[in-house]
Amino acid sequence: MAISSRGWREVPLAVVDVETTGLHPAGDRIVEIAIVRLEPESREPRVVLDTLVNPGRRVTATEIHGITDDDVRDAPPFPALAPAVVQALHGAMFASYNVYFDAKFVGAELERAGCRRFPPHLCLMYM
C-alpha cells in the first residue's frame, strides 16, 4: 500500500542522520550515515544502518563532527551502501531533525549512485 493512502500512524519512519564534508550536496559528500526504522506495529526502534562513509575526497568540517580522513580511509564509499540505504528507506517516511539538509545529501548521493526515487519526508525539528 502506498504511503499516501495510509494514515500517518500507519507509516513506518526511517529516522536518518548524516555527517558531511560541508554544506553543499553538489560538491560535498556524506562521511557518516545512520538510519533507525520505527515500524507502526513495533514499539522498539531498530538500527538498520550505522556506518562511516568514504567520501572519495578530503574530509572537511572535522571541527563539527570530529570525523577525520583516517577514520574513513577503509570505510565503504556511498555507492556500495546505496542498496542498503534504499532498503532502509523502502516504504517509509524519511524523517530527520533537519530534513532539508539530510534529505538533500542522501538524495544527491542516491542519485549519483543511480537511484532516482526518494520517499516523502518529515522534519522532526518542528515536532
Coordinates of N, CA and C in Angstrom, one line a residue:
M1 N 0.8 -1.2 0.0 CA 0.0 0.0 0.0 C 0.9 1.2 0.0
A2 N 0.6 2.2 -0.8 CA 1.4 3.4 -0.9 C 1.3 4.3 0.4
I3 N 2.4 5.0 0.7 CA 2.4 5.8 1.8 C 1.3 6.8 1.8
S4 N 1.0 7.4 0.7 CA 0.0 8.5 0.6 C -1.4 8.0 0.9
S5 N -1.7 6.7 0.8 CA -3.0 6.2 1.1 C -3.2 5.7 2.5
R6 N -2.2 5.9 3.4 CA -2.2 5.4 4.8 C -2.3 6.6 5.7
G7 N -2.8 6.4 6.9 CA -2.8 7.4 7.9 C -1.4 7.5 8.5
W8 N -1.0 8.7 9.0 CA 0.4 8.9 9.5 C 0.8 7.9 10.5
R9 N -0.1 7.4 11.3 CA 0.3 6.5 12.4 C 0.5 5.1 11.8
E10 N 0.2 4.9 10.6 CA 0.4 3.6 9.9 C 1.7 3.5 9.0
V11 N 2.4 4.6 9.0 CA 3.5 4.7 8.1 C 4.8 4.5 8.9
P12 N 5.7 3.6 8.4 CA 7.0 3.4 9.1 C 7.8 4.7 8.9
L13 N 8.6 5.0 9.9 CA 9.6 6.1 9.8 C 11.0 5.6 9.7
A14 N 11.7 6.2 8.8 CA 13.2 5.9 8.7 C 13.8 7.2 9.2
V15 N 14.3 7.2 10.4 CA 14.9 8.4 11.0 C 16.4 8.3 10.6
V16 N 16.8 9.4 9.9 CA 18.1 9.5 9.3 C 18.9 10.6 9.9
D17 N 20.2 10.4 10.1 CA 21.2 11.4 10.4 C 22.4 11.2 9.6
V18 N 23.0 12.3 9.0 CA 24.2 12.2 8.3 C 25.2 13.3 8.8
E19 N 26.4 13.0 8.6 CA 27.5 13.9 8.8 C 28.2 14.1 7.4
T20 N 28.6 15.3 7.1 CA 29.1 15.5 5.7 C 30.4 16.3 5.7
T21 N 31.0 16.4 4.5 CA 32.2 17.2 4.4 C 32.0 18.7 4.3
G22 N 30.7 19.1 4.2 CA 30.4 20.5 4.1 C 28.9 20.7 4.0
L23 N 28.5 21.8 3.4 CA 27.1 22.2 3.4 C 26.4 22.1 2.0
H24 N 27.1 21.7 1.0 CA 26.6 21.7 -0.4 C 26.6 20.4 -1.0
P25 N 25.4 19.7 -1.2 CA 25.4 18.4 -1.7 C 25.9 18.2 -3.1
A26 N 26.0 19.3 -3.9 CA 26.6 19.1 -5.2 C 28.1 18.8 -5.2
G27 N 28.8 19.3 -4.2 CA 30.2 19.1 -4.1 C 30.7 18.4 -2.9
D28 N 30.0 18.5 -1.8 CA 30.3 17.9 -0.6 C 29.7 16.5 -0.5
R29 N 30.2 15.6 0.4 CA 29.8 14.2 0.4 C 29.5 13.8 1.9
I30 N 28.7 12.8 2.0 CA 28.4 12.1 3.3 C 29.6 11.4 3.8
V31 N 29.9 11.6 5.1 CA 31.0 10.8 5.7 C 30.5 9.9 6.8
E32 N 29.2 10.0 7.2 CA 28.6 9.1 8.1 C 27.1 9.1 7.9
I33 N 26.5 7.9 8.0 CA 25.0 7.8 7.9 C 24.5 6.8 8.9
A34 N 23.4 7.2 9.5 CA 22.7 6.3 10.4 C 21.2 6.3 10.1
I35 N 20.6 5.1 10.1 CA 19.2 5.1 9.8 C 18.6 4.1 10.9
V36 N 17.5 4.6 11.5 CA 16.8 3.8 12.5 C 15.4 3.7 12.0
R37 N 14.8 2.5 11.9 CA 13.4 2.3 11.5 C 12.5 2.2 12.7
L38 N 11.4 2.9 12.6 CA 10.3 2.8 13.6 C 9.1 2.2 12.8
E39 N 8.7 1.0 13.1 CA 7.6 0.4 12.5 C 6.3 0.6 13.3
P40 N 5.2 0.9 12.7 CA 3.9 1.2 13.4 C 3.5 0.0 14.4
E41 N 3.8 -1.2 14.0 CA 3.4 -2.3 14.8 C 4.4 -2.7 15.9
S42 N 5.5 -2.0 16.0 CA 6.5 -2.3 17.0 C 6.8 -1.0 17.8
R43 N 7.0 -1.2 19.1 CA 7.4 -0.1 19.9 C 8.9 0.1 20.0
E44 N 9.7 -0.9 19.5 CA 11.1 -0.9 19.5 C 11.7 -0.4 18.2
P45 N 12.5 0.7 18.3 CA 13.2 1.2 17.1 C 14.3 0.2 16.8
R46 N 14.7 0.1 15.5 CA 15.7 -0.8 15.0 C 16.7 -0.1 14.2
V47 N 18.0 -0.2 14.6 CA 19.1 0.4 13.8 C 19.3 -0.5 12.6
V48 N 19.1 0.1 11.4 CA 19.3 -0.7 10.2 C 20.6 -0.3 9.5
L49 N 21.1 0.8 9.8 CA 22.4 1.2 9.1 C 23.1 2.2 10.0
D50 N 24.4 2.0 10.3 CA 25.1 3.0 11.1 C 26.6 2.8 10.7
T51 N 27.1 3.7 9.8 CA 28.4 3.4 9.2 C 29.1 4.7 8.8
L52 N 30.4 4.7 8.9 CA 31.2 5.8 8.3 C 31.2 5.5 6.8
V53 N 31.4 6.6 6.0 CA 31.4 6.5 4.5 C 32.6 7.2 4.0
N54 N 33.3 6.5 3.1 CA 34.5 7.1 2.4 C 33.9 8.1 1.4
P55 N 34.2 9.4 1.5 CA 33.6 10.4 0.6 C 34.4 10.5 -0.7
G56 N 35.5 9.8 -0.8 CA 36.3 9.9 -2.1 C 37.0 11.2 -2.2
R57 N 37.1 11.9 -1.2 CA 37.7 13.3 -1.2 C 38.2 13.5 0.2
R58 N 38.9 14.6 0.4 CA 39.4 15.0 1.7 C 38.2 15.3 2.6
V59 N 38.3 14.9 3.9 CA 37.3 15.2 4.8 C 37.5 16.6 5.4
T60 N 36.4 17.4 5.3 CA 36.5 18.7 5.9 C 35.3 18.8 6.9
A61 N 35.2 19.9 7.6 CA 34.2 20.1 8.7 C 34.4 19.2 9.9
T62 N 35.7 18.7 10.0 CA 36.0 17.8 11.1 C 35.8 18.5 12.5
E63 N 35.9 19.9 12.5 CA 35.7 20.6 13.7 C 34.2 20.5 14.2
I64 N 33.3 20.1 13.3 CA 31.9 20.0 13.6 C 31.6 18.6 14.0
H65 N 32.0 17.6 13.3 CA 31.6 16.2 13.5 C 32.7 15.3 14.1
G66 N 34.0 15.8 14.0 CA 35.1 15.0 14.6 C 35.6 13.9 13.8
I67 N 35.1 13.7 12.6 CA 35.5 12.6 11.7 C 36.7 13.1 10.8
T68 N 37.7 12.2 10.7 CA 38.9 12.6 10.0 C 39.1 11.7 8.8
D69 N 40.1 12.1 8.0 CA 40.5 11.3 6.8 C 40.8 9.8 7.3
D70 N 41.6 9.7 8.3 CA 42.0 8.4 8.8 C 40.7 7.6 9.2
D71 N 39.7 8.2 9.8 CA 38.5 7.5 10.2 C 37.8 6.8 9.0
V72 N 37.8 7.5 7.9 CA 37.0 7.0 6.7 C 37.8 6.3 5.7
R73 N 39.1 6.2 5.9 CA 40.0 5.6 4.9 C 39.6 4.2 4.4
D74 N 39.2 3.3 5.3 CA 38.7 2.0 5.0 C 37.2 1.8 5.0
A75 N 36.5 2.9 5.1 CA 35.0 2.8 5.1 C 34.5 2.6 3.6
P76 N 33.3 2.0 3.5 CA 32.8 1.9 2.1 C 32.4 3.2 1.5
P77 N 32.5 3.3 0.2 CA 32.0 4.5 -0.5 C 30.5 4.4 -0.6
F78 N 29.8 5.6 -0.7 CA 28.4 5.6 -0.7 C 27.7 4.7 -1.8
P79 N 28.3 4.6 -3.0 CA 27.6 3.7 -4.0 C 27.5 2.2 -3.5
A80 N 28.5 1.8 -2.7 CA 28.5 0.4 -2.1 C 27.4 0.3 -1.1
L81 N 27.0 1.4 -0.4 CA 26.0 1.4 0.6 C 24.6 1.7 0.1
A82 N 24.5 2.2 -1.1 CA 23.2 2.7 -1.7 C 22.2 1.6 -1.6
P83 N 22.4 0.3 -2.0 CA 21.4 -0.7 -1.8 C 20.8 -0.8 -0.4
A84 N 21.7 -0.7 0.6 CA 21.3 -0.8 2.0 C 20.4 0.4 2.4
V85 N 20.8 1.6 1.9 CA 20.1 2.8 2.1 C 18.7 2.7 1.5
V86 N 18.6 2.3 0.3 CA 17.3 2.2 -0.4 C 16.4 1.2 0.3
Q87 N 17.0 0.1 0.8 CA 16.2 -0.9 1.5 C 15.7 -0.3 2.8
A88 N 16.6 0.4 3.5 CA 16.2 1.0 4.8 C 15.1 2.1 4.7
L89 N 15.1 2.8 3.5 CA 14.1 3.8 3.3 C 12.8 3.3 2.6
H90 N 12.8 2.1 2.1 CA 11.7 1.5 1.4 C 10.4 1.5 2.2
G91 N 9.4 2.1 1.6 CA 8.1 2.0 2.2 C 7.9 2.9 3.4
A92 N 8.9 3.8 3.7 CA 8.9 4.6 4.9 C 8.9 6.1 4.6
M93 N 8.6 6.8 5.6 CA 8.7 8.3 5.5 C 10.1 8.6 6.0
F94 N 10.9 9.4 5.2 CA 12.2 9.8 5.6 C 12.1 10.9 6.7
A95 N 12.6 10.7 7.9 CA 12.4 11.7 9.0 C 13.8 12.0 9.5
S96 N 14.0 13.3 9.7 CA 15.3 13.8 10.2 C 15.1 15.1 11.0
Y97 N 16.0 15.4 11.9 CA 15.9 16.6 12.6 C 15.9 17.9 11.7
N98 N 16.8 17.9 10.8 CA 16.9 19.0 9.8 C 16.8 18.3 8.4
V99 N 15.6 17.9 8.1 CA 15.3 17.1 6.9 C 15.8 17.8 5.6
Y100 N 15.7 19.1 5.6 CA 16.1 19.8 4.4 C 17.6 19.7 4.1
F101 N 18.4 19.5 5.1 CA 19.8 19.2 5.0 C 20.1 17.8 4.6
D102 N 19.6 16.9 5.5 CA 19.9 15.4 5.4 C 19.3 14.9 4.1
A103 N 18.0 15.2 3.8 CA 17.4 14.7 2.6 C 18.1 15.1 1.3
K104 N 18.6 16.3 1.3 CA 19.3 16.8 0.1 C 20.6 16.0 -0.1
F105 N 21.3 15.7 1.0 CA 22.5 15.0 0.9 C 22.3 13.5 0.5
V106 N 21.3 12.9 1.2 CA 21.0 11.5 0.9 C 20.5 11.4 -0.5
G107 N 19.6 12.3 -0.9 CA 19.0 12.3 -2.3 C 20.1 12.5 -3.4
A108 N 21.0 13.4 -3.1 CA 22.1 13.6 -4.1 C 23.0 12.4 -4.2
E109 N 23.4 11.8 -3.0 CA 24.2 10.6 -3.1 C 23.5 9.4 -3.8
L110 N 22.2 9.2 -3.5 CA 21.5 8.2 -4.2 C 21.4 8.4 -5.6
E111 N 21.2 9.7 -6.0 CA 21.1 10.0 -7.5 C 22.4 9.7 -8.2
R112 N 23.5 10.1 -7.5 CA 24.8 9.7 -8.1 C 25.0 8.2 -8.2
A113 N 24.4 7.5 -7.4 CA 24.5 6.0 -7.4 C 23.5 5.4 -8.3
G114 N 22.7 6.2 -9.0 CA 21.7 5.7 -10.0 C 20.3 5.5 -9.5
C115 N 20.0 5.9 -8.3 CA 18.7 5.8 -7.7 C 17.9 7.1 -7.9
R116 N 16.8 7.1 -8.5 CA 16.1 8.3 -8.8 C 14.8 8.6 -7.9
R117 N 14.4 7.6 -7.2 CA 13.2 7.7 -6.4 C 13.6 8.1 -4.9
F118 N 12.8 8.9 -4.3 CA 13.1 9.3 -2.9 C 11.7 9.4 -2.2
P119 N 11.7 8.9 -1.0 CA 10.5 8.9 -0.2 C 10.0 10.3 0.3
P120 N 8.8 10.4 0.6 CA 8.3 11.7 1.3 C 9.1 11.9 2.6
H121 N 9.2 13.1 3.0 CA 10.0 13.4 4.2 C 9.2 14.2 5.2
L122 N 9.8 14.1 6.5 CA 9.2 14.8 7.6 C 10.3 15.4 8.4
C123 N 10.2 16.7 8.8 CA 11.2 17.4 9.6 C 10.8 17.3 11.1
L124 N 11.7 16.6 11.8 CA 11.4 16.4 13.3 C 11.7 17.7 14.1
M125 N 12.4 18.6 13.5 CA 12.7 19.9 14.2 C 11.4 20.6 14.7
Y126 N 10.3 20.5 13.9 CA 9.1 21.2 14.2 C 8.1 20.4 15.0
M127 N 8.5 19.2 15.4 CA 7.5 18.4 16.1 C 7.6 18.6 17.6

